[in-house]
Amino acid sequence: AQSVTQLGSHVSVSEGALVLLRCNYSSSVPPYLFWYVQYPNQGLQLLLKYTSAATLVKGINGFEAEFKKSETSFHLTKPSAHMSDAAEYFCAVSDPGTYKYIFGTGTRLKVLA
Amino acid sequence: DSGVTQTPKHLITATGQRVTLRCSPRSGDLSVYWYQQSLDQGLQFLIQYYNGEERAKGNILERFSAQQFPDLHSELNLSSLELGDSALYFCASSASGVGETQYFGPGTRLLVL
């Protein structure tokens, strides 16, 4: 069965510092992978997704993620954090066999001034 | 605005009661997903419908049921409510299924007293 693990439920970075949010997945077949962001009192919105076209995926707001099959990872990065990046970030995998979407437990990003 | 609408935004009810949450997907989307988000359980996939038919089932309790109507809107019915059912309930839609971006509604906040 597919699963997603997000390391670190809370991450704090200084404004202007590198953002790195970790996601590892388990899958027996090539998965579809997603990063979503949730701002306070809002629904989730897509940041980026991997669908096997390219291993380095660029998303909105300067975020990108790299698919590493050997490490079963899909970590999210942003070179320079902005205060507006403070939110909760979810990694998700879509299981082609069962149609289920499995979300990680989320990482709450705090950006310090 | 994702194009997905959910009503009501807030719902307060008592234990043992039954409520219905409604979701209208984005125009043209055939798939509807329901999620429950709570502090202790995170974001849990409940169920997916595709063009009126149940396609995938997640951690949905037997007290909960859902359906998708011919006009593609969906309803999530929660019965015999318990305190622990208090949560944010999200609906999401996508064009068809696997590997596609899900567009989330703003959620319904349910409080069971």
CSV table of C-alpha atoms in Angstrom, one decimal, chain B residues 8-113:
chain,number,residue,atom,x,y,z
B,8,PRO,CA,-22.6,25.3,5.1
B,9,LYS,CA,-19.4,27.0,6.2
B,10,HIS,CA,-20.1,26.3,9.9
B,11,LEU,CA,-22.3,23.8,11.6
B,12,ILE,CA,-23.0,23.3,15.3
B,13,THR,CA,-25.0,20.4,16.4
B,14,ALA,CA,-25.5,18.0,19.3
B,15,THR,CA,-24.3,14.4,19.9
B,16,GLY,CA,-26.6,11.8,18.3
B,17,GLN,CA,-27.8,14.2,15.6
B,18,ARG,CA,-27.4,13.8,11.8
B,19,VAL,CA,-26.1,16.5,9.4
B,20,THR,CA,-25.6,16.8,5.7
B,21,LEU,CA,-22.7,18.6,4.1
B,22,ARG,CA,-23.0,19.7,0.5
B,23,CYS,CA,-20.3,20.1,-2.2
B,24,SER,CA,-20.5,21.5,-5.7
B,25,PRO,CA,-17.4,20.6,-7.8
B,26,ARG,CA,-15.7,22.8,-10.3
B,27,SER,CA,-17.5,23.0,-13.6
B,28,GLY,CA,-16.6,20.0,-15.7
B,29,ASP,CA,-15.0,18.0,-12.9
B,30,LEU,CA,-16.4,14.4,-12.6
B,31,SER,CA,-14.6,13.3,-9.5
B,32,VAL,CA,-15.4,14.4,-5.9
B,33,TYR,CA,-13.4,13.6,-2.8
B,34,TRP,CA,-14.3,14.0,0.8
B,35,TYR,CA,-11.7,14.6,3.6
B,36,GLN,CA,-11.8,15.0,7.3
B,37,GLN,CA,-9.2,17.2,9.0
B,38,SER,CA,-8.8,17.2,12.7
B,39,LEU,CA,-5.9,18.1,15.0
B,40,ASP,CA,-5.3,14.6,16.2
B,41,GLN,CA,-5.9,12.7,13.0
B,42,GLY,CA,-4.6,15.1,10.4
B,43,LEU,CA,-6.1,15.0,6.9
B,44,GLN,CA,-8.0,11.8,6.3
B,45,PHE,CA,-9.3,10.7,3.0
B,46,LEU,CA,-12.9,9.5,3.4
B,47,ILE,CA,-14.4,8.6,0.0
B,48,GLN,CA,-14.2,9.4,-3.7
B,49,TYR,CA,-17.0,9.5,-6.3
B,50,TYR,CA,-16.6,9.5,-10.0
B,51,ASN,CA,-19.5,10.5,-12.2
B,52,GLY,CA,-22.0,9.2,-9.7
B,53,GLU,CA,-20.3,6.0,-8.7
B,54,GLU,CA,-18.2,5.3,-5.7
B,55,ARG,CA,-14.6,4.8,-6.8
B,56,ALA,CA,-12.5,4.6,-3.7
B,57,LYS,CA,-13.1,4.4,0.0
B,58,GLY,CA,-10.8,5.5,2.8
B,59,ASN,CA,-11.2,5.8,6.5
B,60,ILE,CA,-14.9,6.5,6.4
B,61,LEU,CA,-17.0,5.3,9.4
B,62,GLU,CA,-20.1,3.3,8.9
B,63,ARG,CA,-22.1,6.2,10.5
B,64,PHE,CA,-21.0,8.3,7.5
B,65,SER,CA,-22.3,8.0,3.9
B,66,ALA,CA,-22.0,10.0,0.8
B,67,GLN,CA,-23.4,10.1,-2.7
B,68,GLN,CA,-22.9,12.0,-5.9
B,69,PHE,CA,-26.0,13.1,-7.8
B,70,PRO,CA,-26.6,13.3,-11.6
B,71,ASP,CA,-25.7,17.0,-11.6
B,72,LEU,CA,-22.4,15.9,-10.0
B,73,HIS,CA,-22.8,17.7,-6.7
B,74,SER,CA,-22.1,15.5,-3.7
B,75,GLU,CA,-23.4,15.2,-0.2
B,76,LEU,CA,-21.7,13.7,2.9
B,77,ASN,CA,-24.1,12.5,5.5
B,78,LEU,CA,-22.9,12.2,9.1
B,79,SER,CA,-25.2,10.4,11.6
B,80,SER,CA,-25.2,9.5,15.3
B,81,LEU,CA,-22.7,12.2,15.7
B,82,GLU,CA,-20.1,12.0,18.5
B,83,LEU,CA,-17.9,14.6,20.0
B,84,GLY,CA,-14.9,13.2,18.1
B,85,ASP,CA,-16.6,14.0,14.8
B,86,SER,CA,-15.9,17.6,15.3
B,87,ALA,CA,-13.5,18.6,12.5
B,88,LEU,CA,-13.1,20.4,9.2
B,89,TYR,CA,-14.6,18.5,6.3
B,90,PHE,CA,-13.2,19.3,2.9
B,91,CYS,CA,-14.5,18.5,-0.5
B,92,ALA,CA,-12.2,18.4,-3.5
B,93,SER,CA,-12.8,17.8,-7.2
B,94,SER,CA,-10.7,16.8,-10.2
B,95,ALA,CA,-11.4,16.2,-13.8
B,96,SER,CA,-11.4,12.5,-13.6
B,97,GLY,CA,-9.0,10.7,-11.3
B,98,VAL,CA,-5.5,9.4,-10.9
B,99,GLY,CA,-2.6,11.8,-11.1
B,100,GLU,CA,-4.7,14.9,-11.4
B,101,THR,CA,-4.7,18.0,-9.3
B,102,GLN,CA,-7.5,18.2,-6.7
B,103,TYR,CA,-9.1,21.5,-6.2
B,104,PHE,CA,-10.3,22.0,-2.6
B,105,GLY,CA,-13.3,23.8,-1.3
B,106,PRO,CA,-13.1,26.1,1.7
B,107,GLY,CA,-14.4,23.4,4.0
B,108,THR,CA,-17.3,23.0,6.5
B,109,ARG,CA,-16.3,23.3,10.1
B,110,LEU,CA,-18.4,20.9,12.2
B,111,LEU,CA,-18.7,21.3,16.0
B,112,VAL,CA,-20.5,18.6,17.9
B,113,LEU,CA,-21.5,19.6,21.4
